[in-house]
Amino acid sequence: MSTSKIQIIEAGRDAEAAPSQPSSAAGYKVFNRIIDWITNDRLQLLNITERINEIVRKSGIRDGIVHLQSLHTTSSVFINEWQDALLQDVKNFFEQIVQREQYYRHNDPEYSDCERKNADSHMRGMLMGQTLCLQVRNASVLLGTWQSIIFAEFDGPRSRSLAVQVSGV
Amino acid sequence: MSTSKIQIIEAGRDAEAAPSQPSSAAGYKVFNRIIDWITNDRLQLLNITERINEIVRKSGIRDGIVHLQSLHTTSSVFINEWQDALLQDVKNFFEQIVQREQYYRHNDPEYSDCERKNADSHMRGMLMGQTLCLQVRNASVLLGTWQSIIFAEFDGPRSRSLAVQVSGV
Amino acid sequence: MSTSKIQIIEAGRDAEAAPSQPSSAAGYKVFNRIIDWITNDRLQLLNITERINEIVRKSGIRDGIVHLQSLHTTSSVFINEWQDALLQDVKNFFEQIVQREQYYRHNDPEYSDCERKNADSHMRGMLMGQTLCLQVRNASVLLGTWQSIIFAEFDGPRSRSLAVQVSGV
C-alpha cells in the first residue's frame, strides 16, 4: 500500500500548460506537474507524501504553497496518520458514513446512464474533497509529525491523475 | 438549475479592496471579484463552473490559483459531477447526514435569538466547507472531465455572494 | 472559550523556515508564523479570528492568501458562526457523526500501540480537515458578517500548533 508498490508515472501530457521552464515573475514561480497511478481496489488508501515532497524539491521553491487536486470526482486527498490499524478504521468509516447499498438515482437505469453504480463513491469524494493545499517552508512540505498526505480511491481499480502545483519563491 | 437561469451580478461593491487594476509585482497579480445571485429553494445546487472560468479569463492570469469563498456560513462550494440523477442523490445525502428536525439549541428560543431555525444549514455548510481552491493552468480552471464547481445553498431562498480571487502570473 | 482566555505564544521556533524578513520577489512576499496554545478539554472550540487578522496585519500583505494548517491530525480548522447555542450543537454533531465508543482497531492493543484511544479524534479531524485557505483583501482576512475562524480540538487537553502563512502583495 506504500507508494513504492504503486505504479506512478510523472506525466508529460500537460506539456502545453506546464512547459519545462516554470512560469515566473522576478523570483515568483509556478511549477506544474501531473502524476498518475493505477489503483488496485475499489476502496484504497495511498500514502503520497514522499512523491509530493519530491516534486516540491524539484520545483526549487523554498516558501509558498503546494496545491493538490485529484482530477476525479470519485476520489479524494486529505491528511491523516499513516498507521495500519487506523487505515482500516478509516475505510470502515467511509463505508459507514456513506452506505453503498441504499437506493441512489445515479445507480438506477431509469434515471441515469452510469454503469458503474458508483453513487456512494461520488458522495465519499464530495464529502472528503478533491483538493488539498499545504504550506511549503524551507523547500519542503510542512507537515506535523504524524501527518501524511493520503490519496483515497473510492471507485477503483482505475487509472488516476493528480495535478500538483507549487507556487512561491 | 443552470447558471444561465440564475441572476448573477458581478459586484462593484468591493471597489476599495479590488481596484479596477489588479495588484501586481513584476508579473505576479492578484485579481479580486465578488459575484452575487439570488437562490430559489431552501436546499439548492448551482453549477458555477462557467462563471468562474469567465473570471479567470478576464484576470489575464495564466498559471496560479483561483480561490472561491462563499461569504455565508449556511452555504458551501465543492466539486462533483453535474448530473441530474446524482444531484438528487446529493440533496438526499445532505438531508440524511444532517437531520433538520432533531433538537438544536440554535433553534431553541430559550438559548438563541436566531429566527431562521437553521442549525441544520450551519452543520451542512460547516461539513462541506465554504472555500475551494483550484489550479489555474493555461489561463483556465483545471478540472477533470467530470468535475463541475457547485455552489450549495443550505438556507435559501436568499441573496448570496461569492468572493473569487485569481492570483499568479 | 474566547482567544483572550487561552494561552497563545507566537513561536520563534520555525526560525530557519521563517526568517524575520519575509521571502519576497519584487513585491510578492511570503510571511510565515507558527502560533501555539494549550487546550483545556477533550472536545473544544476556539475562535482564532482575531489572532489570524493580527498576523495578516503584521505581514504587510494587502492582497493575497492566508493559509492555516493545524500540525495535528486530531484537530481541525474551519468556518462557522460563533454563537454559544450553535457551538453546543456543533459539539453534539461531532459526537453524533463519529461515535467515540464503537470498536476501532486503532484503540485495540492487539493491533495498535496508541494509548490515547483516540480513533474518533482522528476521524473527526480527517472529516473536517486540518487546513483552511482564505482571501486577504485590503490588508485583512476576508470573512462574511457571520463567519468566524474556528480551531477544533478533538483530543485535548494538549499543546497545539497552527502554521499561518500569508502570501501576496
Coordinates of C-alpha atoms in Angstrom, one line a residue:
Chain A
M1 CA 0.0 0.0 0.0
S2 CA 3.0 2.3 0.2
T3 CA 3.9 4.5 -2.8
S4 CA 6.9 2.3 -3.5
K5 CA 4.5 -0.5 -4.5
I6 CA 2.3 1.5 -6.8
Q7 CA 3.0 2.5 -10.3
I8 CA 3.4 6.2 -10.6
I9 CA 4.3 7.9 -13.9
E10 CA 5.2 11.6 -13.9
A11 CA 3.2 12.7 -16.9
G12 CA 4.5 15.0 -19.6
R13 CA 1.0 15.2 -21.1
D14 CA 0.3 18.6 -19.7
A15 CA 3.1 19.9 -21.8
E16 CA 1.2 22.9 -23.1
A17 CA 0.1 24.0 -19.6
A18 CA 3.4 23.2 -18.0
P19 CA 6.4 24.0 -20.1
S20 CA 9.6 22.6 -18.8
Q21 CA 10.6 26.1 -17.6
P22 CA 8.3 27.1 -14.7
S23 CA 6.3 30.4 -15.1
S24 CA 7.9 33.2 -13.1
A25 CA 7.8 36.8 -12.2
A26 CA 11.1 38.2 -10.8
G27 CA 11.5 35.2 -8.5
Y28 CA 7.9 34.2 -8.1
K29 CA 7.4 30.8 -9.8
V30 CA 4.6 28.4 -10.6
F31 CA 5.7 24.8 -11.1
N32 CA 3.0 22.4 -12.6
R33 CA 3.1 18.6 -12.7
I34 CA 0.6 15.8 -13.1
I35 CA 1.3 12.4 -11.5
D36 CA -0.5 9.2 -12.4
W37 CA -1.0 5.8 -11.0
I38 CA -3.2 2.7 -11.2
T39 CA -5.2 1.7 -8.2
N40 CA -5.9 -2.0 -7.2
D41 CA -9.0 -2.0 -5.1
R42 CA -12.5 -0.3 -5.0
L43 CA -11.7 1.5 -1.8
Q44 CA -7.9 2.1 -1.4
L45 CA -5.7 4.5 0.5
L46 CA -2.3 5.6 -0.8
N47 CA 0.4 7.4 1.1
I48 CA 1.7 10.0 -1.5
T49 CA 3.7 12.2 1.0
E50 CA 7.1 11.3 -0.5
R51 CA 6.0 11.8 -4.1
I52 CA 4.7 15.3 -3.2
N53 CA 7.9 16.2 -1.4
E54 CA 10.0 15.1 -4.4
I55 CA 8.0 17.4 -6.7
V56 CA 8.4 20.3 -4.2
R57 CA 12.2 19.7 -4.1
K58 CA 12.3 19.6 -7.9
S59 CA 10.4 22.9 -8.1
G60 CA 13.2 24.9 -6.5
I61 CA 10.6 26.8 -4.5
R62 CA 11.5 27.5 -0.9
D63 CA 8.5 29.3 0.5
G64 CA 4.9 29.1 -0.8
I65 CA 2.1 26.8 -1.4
V66 CA 1.7 23.3 -2.9
H67 CA -1.8 22.6 -4.2
L68 CA -3.0 19.1 -4.9
Q69 CA -6.1 18.3 -7.0
S70 CA -7.3 14.9 -7.9
L71 CA -8.9 15.1 -11.4
H72 CA -11.6 12.6 -10.5
T73 CA -14.9 13.1 -8.6
T74 CA -14.8 9.6 -7.0
S75 CA -11.5 10.1 -5.2
S76 CA -10.1 12.4 -2.6
V77 CA -6.9 13.8 -1.0
F78 CA -6.6 14.5 2.8
I79 CA -4.3 14.3 5.8
N80 CA -4.2 11.6 8.5
E81 CA -1.8 9.4 10.4
W82 CA -0.5 6.5 8.3
Q83 CA -0.9 3.6 10.7
D84 CA -2.2 0.2 9.6
A85 CA -4.8 -0.2 12.3
L86 CA -6.1 3.4 11.7
L87 CA -6.3 2.9 8.0
Q88 CA -8.7 0.0 8.5
D89 CA -10.8 2.2 10.7
V90 CA -10.8 5.0 8.1
K91 CA -12.1 2.5 5.4
N92 CA -14.8 1.3 7.8
F93 CA -15.7 4.9 8.5
F94 CA -16.2 5.7 4.8
E95 CA -18.4 2.6 4.4
Q96 CA -20.5 3.6 7.4
I97 CA -20.9 7.3 6.7
V98 CA -21.9 6.7 3.1
Q99 CA -23.8 3.4 2.5
R100 CA -23.1 1.7 -0.8
E101 CA -26.3 -0.4 -0.8
Q102 CA -29.1 2.1 -0.3
Y103 CA -31.1 3.4 -3.2
Y104 CA -29.5 6.1 -5.4
R105 CA -30.9 7.6 -8.6
H106 CA -27.4 7.7 -10.1
N107 CA -27.4 3.9 -9.9
D108 CA -30.9 3.5 -11.3
P109 CA -31.0 2.8 -15.1
E110 CA -34.4 4.6 -15.3
Y111 CA -32.7 7.9 -14.4
S112 CA -29.0 7.5 -15.2
D113 CA -26.8 6.1 -17.8
C114 CA -24.0 5.5 -15.3
E115 CA -23.0 1.8 -15.5
R116 CA -20.5 1.9 -12.6
K117 CA -23.2 2.2 -9.9
N118 CA -20.9 4.4 -8.0
A119 CA -23.1 6.9 -6.3
D120 CA -21.5 6.1 -3.0
S121 CA -18.1 6.9 -4.5
H122 CA -19.4 10.3 -5.6
M123 CA -20.7 11.1 -2.1
R124 CA -17.4 10.0 -0.4
G125 CA -15.3 12.0 -2.8
M126 CA -17.6 15.1 -2.4
L127 CA -17.6 14.8 1.4
M128 CA -13.8 14.5 1.7
G129 CA -12.9 16.9 -1.1
Q130 CA -10.6 16.5 -4.1
T131 CA -8.2 19.3 -3.3
L132 CA -5.6 19.9 -0.6
C133 CA -3.4 23.0 -0.1
L134 CA -0.3 22.8 2.1
Q135 CA 2.5 25.2 3.0
V136 CA 5.9 24.9 1.6
R137 CA 8.6 26.1 4.1
N138 CA 12.3 25.6 3.8
A139 CA 11.9 23.8 0.4
S140 CA 9.7 21.0 1.8
V141 CA 6.0 20.4 2.5
L142 CA 5.1 21.5 6.0
L143 CA 3.6 18.6 7.9
G144 CA 3.2 17.7 11.6
T145 CA 5.0 14.7 13.0
W146 CA 2.0 12.4 12.4
Q147 CA 0.6 13.9 9.3
S148 CA 0.7 12.0 6.0
I149 CA -0.8 13.0 2.7
I150 CA -3.3 10.4 1.7
F151 CA -5.0 9.8 -1.7
A152 CA -8.3 7.9 -1.4
E153 CA -9.6 5.8 -4.2
F154 CA -13.4 5.3 -3.9
D155 CA -14.1 3.6 -7.2
G156 CA -11.1 1.5 -8.2
P157 CA -9.4 -0.2 -9.7
R158 CA -8.7 2.7 -12.1
S159 CA -6.1 4.9 -13.6
R160 CA -5.9 8.1 -11.6
S161 CA -4.2 11.5 -12.1
L162 CA -3.3 14.1 -9.5
A163 CA -2.4 17.7 -10.5
V164 CA 0.4 19.2 -8.3
Q165 CA 1.2 22.9 -8.4
V166 CA 3.9 24.5 -6.4
S167 CA 4.0 28.3 -6.3
G168 CA 6.0 30.8 -4.4
V169 CA 9.6 32.0 -4.2
Chain B
M1 CA -30.8 25.0 -12.3
S2 CA -28.1 26.0 -14.7
T3 CA -26.2 29.3 -14.2
S4 CA -28.0 30.7 -17.2
K5 CA -31.2 30.7 -15.3
I6 CA -30.0 32.4 -12.1
Q7 CA -29.5 36.1 -11.7
I8 CA -25.8 36.8 -11.2
I9 CA -24.4 40.3 -10.8
E10 CA -20.7 41.0 -10.9
A11 CA -20.5 43.3 -7.9
G12 CA -18.5 46.5 -7.9
R13 CA -19.1 46.9 -4.2
D14 CA -15.6 45.7 -3.2
A15 CA -14.2 48.7 -5.0
E16 CA -11.8 49.6 -2.3
A17 CA -10.4 46.0 -1.9
A18 CA -10.4 45.4 -5.7
P19 CA -9.5 48.4 -7.7
S20 CA -10.0 48.0 -11.4
Q21 CA -6.3 47.4 -11.9
P22 CA -5.2 44.2 -10.3
S23 CA -2.4 44.3 -7.7
S24 CA 0.8 43.1 -9.1
A25 CA 4.5 42.7 -8.5
A26 CA 6.6 42.4 -11.7
G27 CA 4.2 40.0 -13.3
Y28 CA 2.6 38.5 -10.2
K29 CA -1.0 39.6 -10.0
V30 CA -4.0 39.3 -7.6
F31 CA -7.4 39.8 -9.3
N32 CA -10.4 40.1 -6.9
R33 CA -14.1 39.9 -7.8
I34 CA -17.4 39.3 -5.9
I35 CA -20.3 37.6 -7.7
D36 CA -23.9 37.6 -6.4
W37 CA -27.0 35.8 -7.1
I38 CA -30.4 35.0 -5.5
T39 CA -31.3 31.4 -4.7
N40 CA -34.8 30.0 -5.1
D41 CA -35.0 27.0 -2.8
R42 CA -34.0 26.1 0.8
L43 CA -31.6 23.4 -0.5
Q44 CA -30.3 24.2 -4.0
L45 CA -27.3 23.3 -6.1
L46 CA -25.9 25.7 -8.7
N47 CA -23.3 24.9 -11.3
I48 CA -21.0 27.9 -11.3
T49 CA -18.1 26.5 -13.4
E50 CA -18.6 28.7 -16.4
R51 CA -18.8 31.9 -14.3
I52 CA -15.5 31.0 -12.6
N53 CA -13.8 30.3 -15.9
E54 CA -15.1 33.7 -17.2
I55 CA -13.5 35.5 -14.3
V56 CA -10.2 33.6 -14.7
R57 CA -10.1 34.5 -18.4
K58 CA -10.7 38.2 -17.5
S59 CA -7.9 38.1 -14.9
G60 CA -5.3 37.6 -17.6
I61 CA -3.6 35.1 -15.3
R62 CA -2.2 32.0 -17.0
D63 CA -0.7 30.0 -14.1
G64 CA -1.7 30.2 -10.5
I65 CA -4.6 29.7 -8.1
V66 CA -8.3 30.6 -8.1
H67 CA -9.8 30.8 -4.6
L68 CA -13.5 30.7 -4.0
Q69 CA -15.1 31.7 -0.8
S70 CA -18.8 31.8 0.0
L71 CA -19.4 34.7 2.4
H72 CA -22.2 32.8 4.2
T73 CA -21.9 30.1 6.8
T74 CA -25.1 28.3 5.6
S75 CA -23.7 27.6 2.1
S76 CA -20.8 25.7 0.6
V77 CA -18.7 25.3 -2.5
F78 CA -17.4 21.9 -3.7
I79 CA -16.7 19.7 -6.7
N80 CA -18.9 16.9 -8.1
E81 CA -20.3 15.6 -11.4
W82 CA -23.2 17.7 -12.7
Q83 CA -25.7 15.0 -13.5
D84 CA -29.5 15.3 -12.7
A85 CA -29.8 11.9 -11.1
L86 CA -26.7 12.4 -9.0
L87 CA -27.8 15.9 -7.9
Q88 CA -30.9 14.5 -6.4
D89 CA -28.8 11.9 -4.5
V90 CA -26.6 14.7 -3.3
K91 CA -29.5 16.6 -1.8
N92 CA -30.8 13.4 -0.2
F93 CA -27.4 12.8 1.3
F94 CA -27.3 16.3 2.9
E95 CA -30.7 15.7 4.4
Q96 CA -29.6 12.3 5.7
I97 CA -26.3 13.2 7.1
V98 CA -27.6 16.3 8.9
Q99 CA -31.2 15.9 10.1
R100 CA -33.2 19.1 10.1
E101 CA -35.8 18.0 12.6
Q102 CA -33.8 17.0 15.6
Y103 CA -33.3 19.2 18.6
Y104 CA -30.8 22.1 18.2
R105 CA -30.0 24.8 20.8
H106 CA -29.6 27.2 17.9
N107 CA -33.3 26.7 17.1
D108 CA -34.5 27.0 20.7
P109 CA -35.7 30.5 21.7
E110 CA -34.6 29.8 25.2
Y111 CA -30.9 29.8 24.1
S112 CA -30.8 31.6 20.8
D113 CA -32.3 34.6 19.1
C114 CA -32.0 33.0 15.6
E115 CA -35.4 33.1 14.0
R116 CA -34.5 31.1 10.9
K117 CA -34.2 27.8 12.8
N118 CA -31.4 26.9 10.5
A119 CA -29.0 24.9 12.7
D120 CA -29.0 22.1 10.1
S121 CA -27.9 24.6 7.4
H122 CA -25.0 25.6 9.7
M123 CA -23.9 22.0 10.1
R124 CA -24.2 21.3 6.4
G125 CA -22.2 24.4 5.5
M126 CA -19.5 23.6 8.1
L127 CA -19.2 19.9 7.0
M128 CA -18.8 20.8 3.3
G129 CA -16.8 24.0 3.7
Q130 CA -17.2 27.5 2.3
T131 CA -13.9 27.6 0.4
L132 CA -12.4 25.9 -2.6
C133 CA -9.0 26.4 -4.1
L134 CA -8.3 25.2 -7.7
Q135 CA -5.4 25.4 -10.0
V136 CA -5.2 27.8 -13.0
R137 CA -3.3 26.3 -15.9
N138 CA -3.2 27.6 -19.4
A139 CA -5.5 30.5 -18.5
S140 CA -8.4 28.4 -17.3
V141 CA -9.5 26.5 -14.3
L142 CA -8.1 23.0 -14.1
L143 CA -10.9 20.5 -13.8
G144 CA -11.2 16.8 -14.6
T145 CA -13.6 15.7 -17.3
W146 CA -16.5 15.1 -14.9
Q147 CA -15.7 17.8 -12.4
S148 CA -18.0 20.8 -12.0
I149 CA -17.8 23.6 -9.4
I150 CA -21.0 23.5 -7.4
F151 CA -22.4 26.2 -5.0
A152 CA -24.7 24.7 -2.4
E153 CA -27.5 26.8 -0.8
F154 CA -28.5 25.3 2.5
D155 CA -30.8 28.1 3.8
G156 CA -32.5 29.7 0.8
P157 CA -34.1 31.5 -0.8
R158 CA -31.6 34.3 -0.2
S159 CA -29.1 36.7 -1.8
R160 CA -25.7 35.1 -1.8
S161 CA -22.1 36.4 -2.5
L162 CA -19.1 34.5 -3.6
A163 CA -15.6 36.1 -3.4
V164 CA -13.3 35.0 -6.3
Q165 CA -9.6 35.6 -6.2
V166 CA -7.2 34.7 -9.0
S167 CA -3.5 35.0 -8.3
G168 CA -0.4 34.1 -10.2
V169 CA 1.4 35.1 -13.4
Chain C
M1 CA -13.6 30.0 25.2
S2 CA -12.6 33.2 23.6
T3 CA -9.0 33.6 22.4
S4 CA -8.4 36.2 25.2
K5 CA -8.7 33.4 27.7
I6 CA -6.3 30.9 26.1
Q7 CA -2.6 31.0 26.2
I8 CA -1.2 31.7 22.8
I9 CA 2.5 32.1 22.1
E10 CA 3.8 33.3 18.8
A11 CA 6.6 30.9 18.3
G12 CA 10.1 31.7 17.1
R13 CA 10.8 28.0 16.7
D14 CA 10.5 27.9 13.0
A15 CA 13.3 30.4 12.8
E16 CA 15.0 28.5 10.0
A17 CA 11.9 28.3 7.8
A18 CA 10.7 31.8 8.6
P19 CA 13.5 34.3 8.9
S20 CA 12.4 37.6 10.4
Q21 CA 12.4 39.1 6.9
P22 CA 9.7 37.6 4.8
S23 CA 10.7 36.0 1.5
S24 CA 9.9 38.2 -1.4
A25 CA 10.2 38.7 -5.2
A26 CA 9.8 42.3 -6.3
G27 CA 6.8 42.9 -4.1
Y28 CA 5.5 39.4 -3.8
K29 CA 6.0 38.2 -0.2
V30 CA 5.6 35.0 1.9
F31 CA 5.2 35.6 5.6
N32 CA 5.4 32.5 7.9
R33 CA 4.4 32.2 11.6
I34 CA 3.5 29.4 14.0
I35 CA 1.1 30.1 16.8
D36 CA 0.7 27.8 19.9
W37 CA -1.8 27.3 22.6
I38 CA -2.8 24.8 25.2
T39 CA -6.4 23.4 25.1
N40 CA -8.4 22.5 28.2
D41 CA -11.0 20.0 27.1
R42 CA -11.1 16.8 25.0
L43 CA -13.5 18.5 22.5
Q44 CA -13.1 22.2 22.5
L45 CA -13.7 25.0 20.0
L46 CA -11.6 28.2 19.9
N47 CA -12.3 31.4 18.0
I48 CA -9.0 32.3 16.4
T49 CA -10.2 35.0 14.0
E50 CA -8.6 37.9 15.8
R51 CA -5.2 36.2 16.1
I52 CA -5.2 35.4 12.3
N53 CA -6.1 39.0 11.5
E54 CA -3.3 40.3 13.7
I55 CA -0.8 38.1 11.8
V56 CA -2.2 39.3 8.4
R57 CA -1.8 42.9 9.6
K58 CA 1.8 42.3 10.7
S59 CA 2.6 40.7 7.3
G60 CA 2.1 43.9 5.5
I61 CA 0.4 42.0 2.7
R62 CA -2.6 43.7 1.2
D63 CA -3.9 41.2 -1.4
G64 CA -3.3 37.5 -1.4
I65 CA -4.0 34.3 0.6
V66 CA -3.7 33.4 4.2
H67 CA -3.2 29.6 4.7
L68 CA -3.8 27.9 8.0
Q69 CA -2.6 24.5 8.8
S70 CA -3.0 22.7 12.1
L71 CA 0.0 20.5 12.6
H72 CA -2.0 17.7 14.4
T73 CA -4.2 15.0 12.9
T74 CA -6.7 15.1 15.8
S75 CA -7.7 18.7 15.3
S76 CA -9.3 20.9 12.6
V77 CA -9.8 24.4 11.3
F78 CA -13.0 25.6 9.7
I79 CA -15.5 28.4 9.5
N80 CA -18.8 28.8 11.3
E81 CA -20.8 31.4 13.2
W82 CA -19.5 31.9 16.7
Q83 CA -22.7 31.7 18.8
D84 CA -22.9 29.9 22.1
A85 CA -26.0 27.9 21.3
L86 CA -24.7 26.9 17.9
L87 CA -21.3 25.9 19.4
Q88 CA -23.0 23.4 21.6
D89 CA -24.8 22.0 18.6
V90 CA -21.5 21.7 16.7
K91 CA -20.0 19.7 19.5
N92 CA -23.1 17.4 19.6
F93 CA -22.8 17.0 15.8
F94 CA -19.2 15.8 16.0
E95 CA -20.2 13.3 18.8
Q96 CA -23.0 12.0 16.6
I97 CA -21.4 11.8 13.3
V98 CA -18.3 10.0 14.7
Q99 CA -19.1 7.8 17.6
R100 CA -16.4 7.5 20.3
E101 CA -17.5 4.2 21.8
Q102 CA -17.7 1.9 18.8
Y103 CA -14.9 -0.6 18.0
Y104 CA -11.8 0.8 16.3
R105 CA -8.6 -1.1 15.6
H106 CA -6.6 2.0 16.4
N107 CA -7.9 1.6 20.0
D108 CA -7.3 -2.1 20.2
P109 CA -3.9 -3.1 21.8
E110 CA -3.8 -6.2 19.7
Y111 CA -3.4 -4.1 16.5
S112 CA -2.2 -0.7 17.7
D113 CA 0.3 0.8 20.2
C114 CA -1.7 4.0 20.5
E115 CA -2.5 4.5 24.2
R116 CA -4.7 7.6 23.7
K117 CA -7.7 5.5 22.3
N118 CA -8.4 8.4 20.0
A119 CA -9.6 6.9 16.8
D120 CA -12.7 9.0 17.0
S121 CA -10.5 12.1 17.2
H122 CA -8.7 11.0 14.0
M123 CA -11.9 10.5 12.1
R124 CA -13.3 14.0 13.2
G125 CA -10.0 15.7 12.2
M126 CA -9.9 13.9 8.9
L127 CA -13.6 14.7 8.1
M128 CA -13.3 18.4 8.9
G129 CA -9.8 18.9 7.6
Q130 CA -6.7 20.5 9.1
T131 CA -6.2 23.2 6.5
L132 CA -8.1 26.4 5.6
C133 CA -7.2 28.9 2.9
L134 CA -8.8 32.4 3.0
Q135 CA -8.5 35.5 0.9
V136 CA -6.6 38.6 2.1
R137 CA -8.2 41.8 0.7
N138 CA -7.5 45.3 1.9
A139 CA -4.9 44.0 4.4
S140 CA -7.3 41.9 6.3
V141 CA -8.9 38.4 6.2
L142 CA -12.0 38.4 4.0
L143 CA -14.9 37.0 6.1
G144 CA -18.7 37.3 5.8
T145 CA -20.6 39.0 8.6
W146 CA -21.2 35.8 10.5
Q147 CA -18.1 33.9 9.6
S148 CA -15.5 33.2 12.3
I149 CA -12.4 31.0 12.0
I150 CA -12.7 28.1 14.5
F151 CA -10.0 25.8 15.7
A152 CA -11.4 22.5 16.9
E153 CA -9.6 20.3 19.4
F154 CA -10.7 16.7 19.2
D155 CA -8.2 15.1 21.6
G156 CA -7.3 17.6 24.3
P157 CA -6.1 18.8 26.6
R158 CA -2.9 19.3 24.7
S159 CA -0.4 21.8 23.4
R160 CA -1.3 22.7 19.8
S161 CA 0.4 24.5 16.9
L162 CA -1.0 26.2 13.9
A163 CA 1.1 27.2 11.0
V164 CA 0.0 30.5 9.4
Q165 CA 1.3 31.6 6.0
V166 CA 0.4 34.9 4.3
S167 CA 1.4 35.3 0.7
G168 CA 0.7 38.0 -1.9
V169 CA 1.5 41.7 -2.5

